[in-house]
Short mmCIF file of C-alpha atoms and ligand atoms in Angstrom, two decimals:
data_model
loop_
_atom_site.label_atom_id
_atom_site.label_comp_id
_atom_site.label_asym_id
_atom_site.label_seq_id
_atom_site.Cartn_x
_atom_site.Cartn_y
_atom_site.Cartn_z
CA UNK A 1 -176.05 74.42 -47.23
CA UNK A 2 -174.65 70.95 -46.71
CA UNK A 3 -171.88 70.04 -49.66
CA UNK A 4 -169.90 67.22 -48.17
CA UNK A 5 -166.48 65.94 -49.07
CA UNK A 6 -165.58 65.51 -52.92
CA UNK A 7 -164.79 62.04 -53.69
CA UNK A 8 -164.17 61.36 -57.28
CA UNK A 9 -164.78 58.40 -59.16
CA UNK A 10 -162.37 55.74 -60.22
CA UNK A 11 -160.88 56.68 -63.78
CA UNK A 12 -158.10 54.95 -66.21
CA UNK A 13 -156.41 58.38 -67.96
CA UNK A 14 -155.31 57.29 -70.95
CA UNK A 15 -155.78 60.85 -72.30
CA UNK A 16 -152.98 63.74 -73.60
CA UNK A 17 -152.58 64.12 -69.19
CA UNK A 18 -153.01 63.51 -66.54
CA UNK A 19 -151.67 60.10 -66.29
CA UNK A 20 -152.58 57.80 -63.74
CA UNK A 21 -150.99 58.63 -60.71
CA UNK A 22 -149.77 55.47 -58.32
CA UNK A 23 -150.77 54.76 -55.34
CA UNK A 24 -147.48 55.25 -53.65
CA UNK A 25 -147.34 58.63 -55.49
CA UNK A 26 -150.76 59.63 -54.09
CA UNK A 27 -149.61 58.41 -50.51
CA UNK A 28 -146.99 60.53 -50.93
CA UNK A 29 -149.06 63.55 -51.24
CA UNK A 30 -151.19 62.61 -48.38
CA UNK A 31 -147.82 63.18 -45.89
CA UNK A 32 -148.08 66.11 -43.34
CA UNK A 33 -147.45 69.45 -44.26
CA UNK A 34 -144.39 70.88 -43.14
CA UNK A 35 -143.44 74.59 -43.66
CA UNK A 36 -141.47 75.59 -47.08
CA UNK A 37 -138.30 76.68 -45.29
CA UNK A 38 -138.40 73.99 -43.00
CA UNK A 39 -134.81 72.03 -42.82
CA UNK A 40 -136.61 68.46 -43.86
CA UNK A 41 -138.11 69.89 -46.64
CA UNK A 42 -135.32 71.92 -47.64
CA UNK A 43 -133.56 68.42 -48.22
CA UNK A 44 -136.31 67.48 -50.15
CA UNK A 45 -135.88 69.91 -52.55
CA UNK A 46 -132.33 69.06 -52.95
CA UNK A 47 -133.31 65.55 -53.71
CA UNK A 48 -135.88 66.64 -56.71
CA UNK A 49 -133.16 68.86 -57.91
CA UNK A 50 -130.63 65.92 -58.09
CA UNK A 51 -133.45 63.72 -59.02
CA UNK A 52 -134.86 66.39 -62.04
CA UNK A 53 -131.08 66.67 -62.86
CA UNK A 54 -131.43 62.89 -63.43
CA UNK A 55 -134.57 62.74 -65.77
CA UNK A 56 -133.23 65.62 -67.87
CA UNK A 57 -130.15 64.12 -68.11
CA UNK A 58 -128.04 67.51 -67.24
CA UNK A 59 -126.00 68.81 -64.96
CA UNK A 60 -127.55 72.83 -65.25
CA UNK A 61 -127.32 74.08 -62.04
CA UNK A 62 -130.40 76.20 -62.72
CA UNK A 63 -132.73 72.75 -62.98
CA UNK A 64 -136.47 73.27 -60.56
CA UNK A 65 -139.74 72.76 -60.60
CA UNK A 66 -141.77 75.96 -61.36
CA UNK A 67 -144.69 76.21 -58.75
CA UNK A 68 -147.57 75.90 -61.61
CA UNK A 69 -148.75 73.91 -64.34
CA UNK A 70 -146.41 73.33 -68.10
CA UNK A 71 -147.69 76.32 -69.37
CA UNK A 72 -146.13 78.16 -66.33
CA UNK A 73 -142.57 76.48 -67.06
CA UNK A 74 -143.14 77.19 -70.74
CA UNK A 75 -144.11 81.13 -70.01
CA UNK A 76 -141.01 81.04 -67.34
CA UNK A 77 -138.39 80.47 -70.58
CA UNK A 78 -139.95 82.79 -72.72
CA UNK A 79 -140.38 85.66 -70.05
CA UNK A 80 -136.67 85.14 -68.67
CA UNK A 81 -135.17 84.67 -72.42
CA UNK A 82 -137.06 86.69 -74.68
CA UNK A 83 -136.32 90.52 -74.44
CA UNK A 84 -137.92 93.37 -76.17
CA UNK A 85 -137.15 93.16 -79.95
CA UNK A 86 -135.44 89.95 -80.14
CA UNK A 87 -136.27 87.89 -83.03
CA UNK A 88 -137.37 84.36 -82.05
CA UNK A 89 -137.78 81.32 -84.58
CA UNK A 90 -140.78 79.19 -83.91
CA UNK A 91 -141.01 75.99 -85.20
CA UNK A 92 -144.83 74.99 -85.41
CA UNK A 93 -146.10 71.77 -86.06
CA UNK A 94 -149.21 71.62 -83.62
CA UNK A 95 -151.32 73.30 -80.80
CA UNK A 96 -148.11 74.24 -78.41
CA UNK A 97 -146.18 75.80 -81.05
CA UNK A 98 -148.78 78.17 -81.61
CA UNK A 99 -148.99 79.07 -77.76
CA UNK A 100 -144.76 79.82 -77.89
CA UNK A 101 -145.55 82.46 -80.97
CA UNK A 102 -148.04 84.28 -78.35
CA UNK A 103 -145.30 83.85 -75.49
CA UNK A 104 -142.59 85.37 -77.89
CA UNK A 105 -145.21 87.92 -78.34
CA UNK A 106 -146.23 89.15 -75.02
CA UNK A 107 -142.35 89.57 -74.14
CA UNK A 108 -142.01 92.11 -76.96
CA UNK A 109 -140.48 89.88 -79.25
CA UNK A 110 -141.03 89.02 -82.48
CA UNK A 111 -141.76 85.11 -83.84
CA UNK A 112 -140.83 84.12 -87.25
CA UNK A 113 -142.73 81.34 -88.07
CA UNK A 114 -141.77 77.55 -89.18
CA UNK A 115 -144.90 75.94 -90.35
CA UNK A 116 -145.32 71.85 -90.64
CA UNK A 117 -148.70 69.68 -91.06
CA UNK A 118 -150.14 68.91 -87.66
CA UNK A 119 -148.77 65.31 -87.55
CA UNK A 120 -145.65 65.86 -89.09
CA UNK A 121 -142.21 66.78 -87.17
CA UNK A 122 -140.57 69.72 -87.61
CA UNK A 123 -138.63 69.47 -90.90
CA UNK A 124 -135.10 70.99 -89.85
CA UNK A 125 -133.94 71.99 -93.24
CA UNK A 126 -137.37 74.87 -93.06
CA UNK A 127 -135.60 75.44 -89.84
CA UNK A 128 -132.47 76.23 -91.18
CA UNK A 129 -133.82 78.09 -94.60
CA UNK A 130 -135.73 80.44 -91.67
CA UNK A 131 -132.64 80.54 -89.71
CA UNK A 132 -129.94 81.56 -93.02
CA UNK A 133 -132.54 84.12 -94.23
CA UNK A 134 -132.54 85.79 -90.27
CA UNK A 135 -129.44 85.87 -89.40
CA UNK A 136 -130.16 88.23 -86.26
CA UNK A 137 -132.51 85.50 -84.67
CA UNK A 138 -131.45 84.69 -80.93
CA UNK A 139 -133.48 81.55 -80.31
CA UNK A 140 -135.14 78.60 -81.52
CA UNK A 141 -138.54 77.06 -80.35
CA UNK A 142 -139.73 74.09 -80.71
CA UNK A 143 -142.03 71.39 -78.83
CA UNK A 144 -140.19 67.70 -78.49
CA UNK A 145 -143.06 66.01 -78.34
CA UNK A 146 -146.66 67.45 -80.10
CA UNK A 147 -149.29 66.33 -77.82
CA UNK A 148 -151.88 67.62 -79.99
CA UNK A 149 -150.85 65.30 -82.43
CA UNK A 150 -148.63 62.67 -81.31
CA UNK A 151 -145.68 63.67 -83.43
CA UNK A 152 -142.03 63.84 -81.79
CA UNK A 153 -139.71 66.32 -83.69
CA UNK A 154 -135.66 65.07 -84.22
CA UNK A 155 -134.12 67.87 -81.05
CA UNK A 156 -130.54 66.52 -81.19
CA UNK A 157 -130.55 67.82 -85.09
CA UNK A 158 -132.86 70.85 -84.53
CA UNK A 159 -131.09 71.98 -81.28
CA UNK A 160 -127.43 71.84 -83.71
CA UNK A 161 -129.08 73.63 -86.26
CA UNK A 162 -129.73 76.30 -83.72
CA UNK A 163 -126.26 76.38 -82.47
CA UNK A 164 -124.75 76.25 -85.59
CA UNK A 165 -125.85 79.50 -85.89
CA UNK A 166 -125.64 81.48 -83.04
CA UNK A 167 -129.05 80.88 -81.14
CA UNK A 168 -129.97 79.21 -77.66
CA UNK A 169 -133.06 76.65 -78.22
CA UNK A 170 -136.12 76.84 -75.84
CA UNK A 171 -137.52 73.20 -76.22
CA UNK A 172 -140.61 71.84 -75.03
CA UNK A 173 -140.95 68.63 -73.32
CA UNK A 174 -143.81 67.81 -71.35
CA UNK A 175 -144.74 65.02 -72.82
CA UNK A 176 -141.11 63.66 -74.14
CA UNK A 177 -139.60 63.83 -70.59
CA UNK A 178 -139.51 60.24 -68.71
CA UNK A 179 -141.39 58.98 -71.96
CA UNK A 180 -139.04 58.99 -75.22
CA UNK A 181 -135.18 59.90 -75.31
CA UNK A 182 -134.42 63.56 -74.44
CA UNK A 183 -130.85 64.06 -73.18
CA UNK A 184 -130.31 67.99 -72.03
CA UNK A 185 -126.58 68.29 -71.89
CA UNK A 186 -125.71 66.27 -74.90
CA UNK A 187 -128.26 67.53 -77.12
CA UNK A 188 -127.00 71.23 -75.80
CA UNK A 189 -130.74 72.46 -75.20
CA UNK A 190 -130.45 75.56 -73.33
CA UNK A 191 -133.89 76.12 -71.69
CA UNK A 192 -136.34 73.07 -71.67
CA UNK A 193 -139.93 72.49 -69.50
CA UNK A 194 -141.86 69.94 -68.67
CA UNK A 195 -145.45 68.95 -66.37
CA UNK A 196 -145.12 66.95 -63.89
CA UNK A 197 -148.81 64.86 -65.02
CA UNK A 198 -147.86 63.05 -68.07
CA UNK A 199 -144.77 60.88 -68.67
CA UNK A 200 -143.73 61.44 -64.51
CA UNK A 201 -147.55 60.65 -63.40
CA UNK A 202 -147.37 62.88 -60.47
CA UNK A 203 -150.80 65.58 -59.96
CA UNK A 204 -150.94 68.03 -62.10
CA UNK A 205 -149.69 71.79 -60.84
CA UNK A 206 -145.27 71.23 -61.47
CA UNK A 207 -143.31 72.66 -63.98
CA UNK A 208 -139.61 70.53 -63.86
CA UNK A 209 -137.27 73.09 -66.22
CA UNK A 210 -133.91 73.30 -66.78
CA UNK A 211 -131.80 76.09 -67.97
CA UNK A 212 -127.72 75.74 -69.77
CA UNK A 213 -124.84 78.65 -68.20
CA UNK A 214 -125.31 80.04 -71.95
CA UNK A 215 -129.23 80.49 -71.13
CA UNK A 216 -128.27 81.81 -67.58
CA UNK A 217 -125.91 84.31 -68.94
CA UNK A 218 -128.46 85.61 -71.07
CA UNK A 219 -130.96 85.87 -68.11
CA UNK A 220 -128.25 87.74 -66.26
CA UNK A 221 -126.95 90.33 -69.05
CA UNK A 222 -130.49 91.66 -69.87
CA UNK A 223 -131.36 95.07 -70.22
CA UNK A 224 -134.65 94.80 -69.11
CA UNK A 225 -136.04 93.41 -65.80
CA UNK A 226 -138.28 90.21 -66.44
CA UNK A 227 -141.62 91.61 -66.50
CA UNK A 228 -143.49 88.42 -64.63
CA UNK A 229 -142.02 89.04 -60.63
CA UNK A 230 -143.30 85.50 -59.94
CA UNK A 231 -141.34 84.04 -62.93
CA UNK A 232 -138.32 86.54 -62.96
CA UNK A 233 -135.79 83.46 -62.18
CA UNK A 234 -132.83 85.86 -60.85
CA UNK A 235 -135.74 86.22 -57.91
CA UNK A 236 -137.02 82.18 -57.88
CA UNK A 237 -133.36 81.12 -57.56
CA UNK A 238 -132.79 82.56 -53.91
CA UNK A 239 -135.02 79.76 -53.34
CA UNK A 240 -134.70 77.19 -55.07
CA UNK A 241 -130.91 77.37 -55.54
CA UNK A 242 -127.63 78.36 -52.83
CA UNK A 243 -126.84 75.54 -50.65
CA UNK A 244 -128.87 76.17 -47.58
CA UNK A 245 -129.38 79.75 -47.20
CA UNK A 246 -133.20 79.77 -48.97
CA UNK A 247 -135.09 83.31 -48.61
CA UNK A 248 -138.66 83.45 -48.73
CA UNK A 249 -140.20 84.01 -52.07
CA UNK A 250 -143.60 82.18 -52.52
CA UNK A 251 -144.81 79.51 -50.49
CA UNK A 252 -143.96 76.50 -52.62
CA UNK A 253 -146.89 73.83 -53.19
CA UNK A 254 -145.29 71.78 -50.28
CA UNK A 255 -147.57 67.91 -50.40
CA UNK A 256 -147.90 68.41 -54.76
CA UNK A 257 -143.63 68.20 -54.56
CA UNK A 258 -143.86 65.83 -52.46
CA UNK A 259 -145.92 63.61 -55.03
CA UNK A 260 -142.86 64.94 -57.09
CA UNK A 261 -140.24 63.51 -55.43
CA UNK A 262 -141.96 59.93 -55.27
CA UNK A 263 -142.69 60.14 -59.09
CA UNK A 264 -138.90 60.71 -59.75
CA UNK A 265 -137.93 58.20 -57.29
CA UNK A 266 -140.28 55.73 -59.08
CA UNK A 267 -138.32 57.14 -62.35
CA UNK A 268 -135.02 56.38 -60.47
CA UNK A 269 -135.62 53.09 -59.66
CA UNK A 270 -137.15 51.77 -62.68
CA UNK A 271 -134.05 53.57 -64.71
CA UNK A 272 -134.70 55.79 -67.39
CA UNK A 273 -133.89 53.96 -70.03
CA UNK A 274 -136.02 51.30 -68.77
CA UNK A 275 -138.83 54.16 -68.80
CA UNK A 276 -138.03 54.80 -72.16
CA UNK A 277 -138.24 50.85 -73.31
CA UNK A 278 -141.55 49.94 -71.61
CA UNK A 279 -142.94 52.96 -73.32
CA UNK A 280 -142.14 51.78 -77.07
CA UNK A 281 -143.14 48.43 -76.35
CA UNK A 282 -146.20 48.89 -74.73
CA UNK A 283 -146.90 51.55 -77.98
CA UNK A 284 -145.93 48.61 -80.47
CA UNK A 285 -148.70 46.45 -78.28
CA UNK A 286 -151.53 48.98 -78.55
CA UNK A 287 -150.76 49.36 -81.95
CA UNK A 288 -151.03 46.28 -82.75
CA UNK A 289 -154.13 45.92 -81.20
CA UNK A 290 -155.43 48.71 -82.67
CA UNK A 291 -154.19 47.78 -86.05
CA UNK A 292 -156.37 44.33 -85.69
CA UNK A 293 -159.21 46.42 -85.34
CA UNK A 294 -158.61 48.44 -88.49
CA UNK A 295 -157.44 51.71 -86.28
CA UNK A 296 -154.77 53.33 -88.08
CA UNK A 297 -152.18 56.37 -86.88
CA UNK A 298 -151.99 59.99 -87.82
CA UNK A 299 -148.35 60.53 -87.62
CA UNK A 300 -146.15 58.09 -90.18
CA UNK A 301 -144.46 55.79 -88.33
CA UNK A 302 -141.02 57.45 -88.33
CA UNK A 303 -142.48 60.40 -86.17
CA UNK A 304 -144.59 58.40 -84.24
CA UNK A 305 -144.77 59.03 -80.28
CA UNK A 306 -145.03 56.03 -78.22
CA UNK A 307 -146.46 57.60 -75.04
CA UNK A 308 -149.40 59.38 -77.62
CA UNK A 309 -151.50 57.78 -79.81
CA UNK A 310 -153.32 59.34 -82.27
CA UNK A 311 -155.66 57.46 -84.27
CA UNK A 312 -158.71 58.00 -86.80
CA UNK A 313 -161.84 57.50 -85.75
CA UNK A 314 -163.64 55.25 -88.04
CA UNK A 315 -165.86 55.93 -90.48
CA UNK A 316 -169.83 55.91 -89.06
CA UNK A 317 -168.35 56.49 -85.21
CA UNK A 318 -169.72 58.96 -83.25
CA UNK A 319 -166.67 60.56 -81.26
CA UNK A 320 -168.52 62.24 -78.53
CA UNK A 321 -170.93 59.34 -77.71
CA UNK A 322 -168.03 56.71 -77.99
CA UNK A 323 -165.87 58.89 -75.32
CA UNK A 324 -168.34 60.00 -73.14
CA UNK A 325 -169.92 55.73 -72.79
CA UNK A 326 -165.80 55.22 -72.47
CA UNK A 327 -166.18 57.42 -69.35
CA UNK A 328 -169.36 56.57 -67.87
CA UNK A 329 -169.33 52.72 -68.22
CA UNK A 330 -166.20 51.81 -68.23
CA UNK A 331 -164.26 54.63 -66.55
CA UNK A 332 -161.78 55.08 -69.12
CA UNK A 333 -160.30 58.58 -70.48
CA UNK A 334 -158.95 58.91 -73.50
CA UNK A 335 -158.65 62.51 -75.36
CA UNK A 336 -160.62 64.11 -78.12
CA UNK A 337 -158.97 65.49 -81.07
CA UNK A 338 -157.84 69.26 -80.98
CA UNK A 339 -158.56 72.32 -83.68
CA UNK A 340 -158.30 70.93 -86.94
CA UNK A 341 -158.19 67.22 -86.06
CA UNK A 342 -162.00 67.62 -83.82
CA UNK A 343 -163.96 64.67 -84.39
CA UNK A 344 -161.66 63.31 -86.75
CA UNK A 345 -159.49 61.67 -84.09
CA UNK A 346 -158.78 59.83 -80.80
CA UNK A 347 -155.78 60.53 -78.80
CA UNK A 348 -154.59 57.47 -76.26
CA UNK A 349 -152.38 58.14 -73.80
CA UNK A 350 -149.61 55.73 -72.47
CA UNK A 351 -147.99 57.90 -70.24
CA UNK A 352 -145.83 57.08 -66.80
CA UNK A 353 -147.96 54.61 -65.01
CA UNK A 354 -150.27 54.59 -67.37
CA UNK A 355 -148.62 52.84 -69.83
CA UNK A 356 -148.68 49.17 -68.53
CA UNK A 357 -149.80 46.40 -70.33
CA UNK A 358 -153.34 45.89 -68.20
CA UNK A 359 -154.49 49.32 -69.61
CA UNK A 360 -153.48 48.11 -73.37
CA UNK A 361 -156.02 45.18 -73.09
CA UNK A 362 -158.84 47.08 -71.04
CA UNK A 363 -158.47 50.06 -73.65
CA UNK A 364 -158.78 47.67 -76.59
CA UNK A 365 -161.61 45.22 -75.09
CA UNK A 366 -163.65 48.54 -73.94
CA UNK A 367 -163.18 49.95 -77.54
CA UNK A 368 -164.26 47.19 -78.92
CA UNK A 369 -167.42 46.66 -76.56
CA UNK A 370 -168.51 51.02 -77.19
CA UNK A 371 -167.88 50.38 -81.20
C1 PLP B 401 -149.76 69.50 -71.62
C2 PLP B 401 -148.83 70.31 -72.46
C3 PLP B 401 -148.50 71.64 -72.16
C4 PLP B 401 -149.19 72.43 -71.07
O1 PLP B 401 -149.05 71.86 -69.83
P1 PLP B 401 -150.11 72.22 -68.68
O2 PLP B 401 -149.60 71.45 -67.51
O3 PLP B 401 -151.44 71.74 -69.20
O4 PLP B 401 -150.10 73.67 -68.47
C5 PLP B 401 -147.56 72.28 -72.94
N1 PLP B 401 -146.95 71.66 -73.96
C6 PLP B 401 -147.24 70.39 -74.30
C7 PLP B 401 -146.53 69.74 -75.44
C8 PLP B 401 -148.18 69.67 -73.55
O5 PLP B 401 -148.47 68.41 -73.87
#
């Protein structure tokens, strides 16, 4: 046998994630390994902590990167919040609500549901019907941003309703975070998640979350132990959290934080509300563009996400064969539509560094070229 080293080819992601990852974020990740308790990167972990802190815009002490993908940080809220027999309201509007109903679930709980069109954002007056005619709910679900559709739900207002009566909300935001407005602390989110390959456009394989004191006090009052050891966070925090005195409890992914830490620094210096601009502006660009070539977008404009564009196909276009030539000739990724939407729709990412004007016009001219 003689398989040599894997080099892969060249690509432009403008997909649902992963983003295009810099080249300074990819250097980055290319450092030598040091050990996981070792003092230098001990301080490193401080500084994506303080850095996360940032990006979330909190203060939660309890604020990390789980060592695994979004669906890891989204499984981490569910497993450390949801206990046997607590009543959960899910509020579903795409794909990743339906994956929270089988977290609530799988902890023993039990999801009452909050249907919207895929496309639509969560109306928050079905929330608050659900949440009057349950009043022993405990939390709220919801995902920020719907990747499988490109619609962005209103948090601030849905995170209130939840308050206003009596429940912590678990919010999803792996594809809101660095991209659109999210704002922990004043929105009063209690447990939130992210990935570190979409709006941050670091690799793949980091969960960023954050948990409130109200969410922590829950964690620490239950009456049953976590049931995931990796993800039981009472455990995860003798390492992640006390000021210097770390104890072993997995070997963290040591070079895939460090491509953290550069993506937040990139984040930092740009300034997050900078992050947030160049995203809707470089959305209005590609729609226009789009528009010119009689594209038009799923999710009315009111809803629409600028880091996710989801578009209809037109009519006579083979989906497959246009994606696939996108790929092969021209190196470009964009995403496929998911359940109901399949072949009825394109999803284009402009995510993190992907989302720069040069992609807009080699998207549009290599659309144009395939159709
Ligand atoms: C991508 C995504 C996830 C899952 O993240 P992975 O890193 O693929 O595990 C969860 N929720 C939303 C909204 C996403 O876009």
């Amino acid at each position: 046998m003689s398989i040599s080293s894997f080099h892969p080819p060249r690509r432009i992601l403008m997909g649902p994630g992963p983003s295009d990852v810099s080249e300074s974020v990819l250097a980055a990740m290319a450092r030598p390994t040091v050990g996981h308790l070792d003092p230098s990167f001990i301080t490193m972990m401080d500084e994506v902590k303080t850095l996360l802190q940032y990006v979330f815009q909190t203060k939660n002490e309890l604020t990390f990167a789980v060592s695994a993908p979004g669906s890891a940080g989204m499984e981490c809220c569910f497993a450390n919040l949801v206990e046997p027999g607590d009543k959960v309201i899910v509020c579903q509007n795409g794909v990743f609500g339906g994956r929270m109903k089988e977290n609530v679930e799988r902890c023993g709980g039990v999801a009452v549901m909050v249907q919207d069109d895929w496309g639509q954002a969560v109306d928050p007056q079905k929330l608050e019907e659900a949440l009057i005619q349950n009043p022993d709910a405990v939390l709220v679900a919801f995902v920020h941003a719907e990747t499988s559709t490109g619609a962005q739900s209103d948090a601030k207002t849905l995170v209130e309703l939840a308050r206003k009566h009596g429940c912590l909300a678990i919010v999803d935001a792996v594809t809101s975070l660095a991209g659109t407005p999210l704002k922990v602390d004043e929105w009063q989110i209690d447990a939130i998640y992210s990935g570190s390959q979409k709006c941050l456009s670091s690799s793949p394989g980091l969960s960023p979350v954050s948990f409130s004191p109200r969410a922590a006090e829950k964690i620490s009052k239950r009456q049953t132990k976590v049931q995931s050891w990796f993800l039981d966070l009472n455990l995860v925090m003798g390492y992640w959290g006390g000021e210097g005195k770390r104890a072993y409890h997995h070997t963290a992914p040591v070079n895939c934080l460090y491509g953290l830490h550069e993506s937040l620094v990139i984040v930092q210096d740009e300034g997050l509300e900078n992050a947030w601009e160049r995203h809707q502006s470089n959305h209005l660009l590609l729609r226009q563009g789009l528009e010119q070539m009689g594209i038009s977008f799923l999710v009315p404009e009111a809803y629409r996400l600028p880091q996710l564009n989801t578009v209809f196909i037109p009519e006579g276009v083979d989906d497959a064969a246009v994606r696939t030539q996108l790929l092969t000739d021209y190196n470009l990724e964009i995403g496929a539509g998911l359940g109901a939407l399949a072949g009825k729709v394109w999803r284009i990412g402009l995510m993190g560094h992907a989302s720069k004007q040069a992609n807009i016009d080699y998207c549009l001219s290599s659309l144009k070229a395939v159709i």
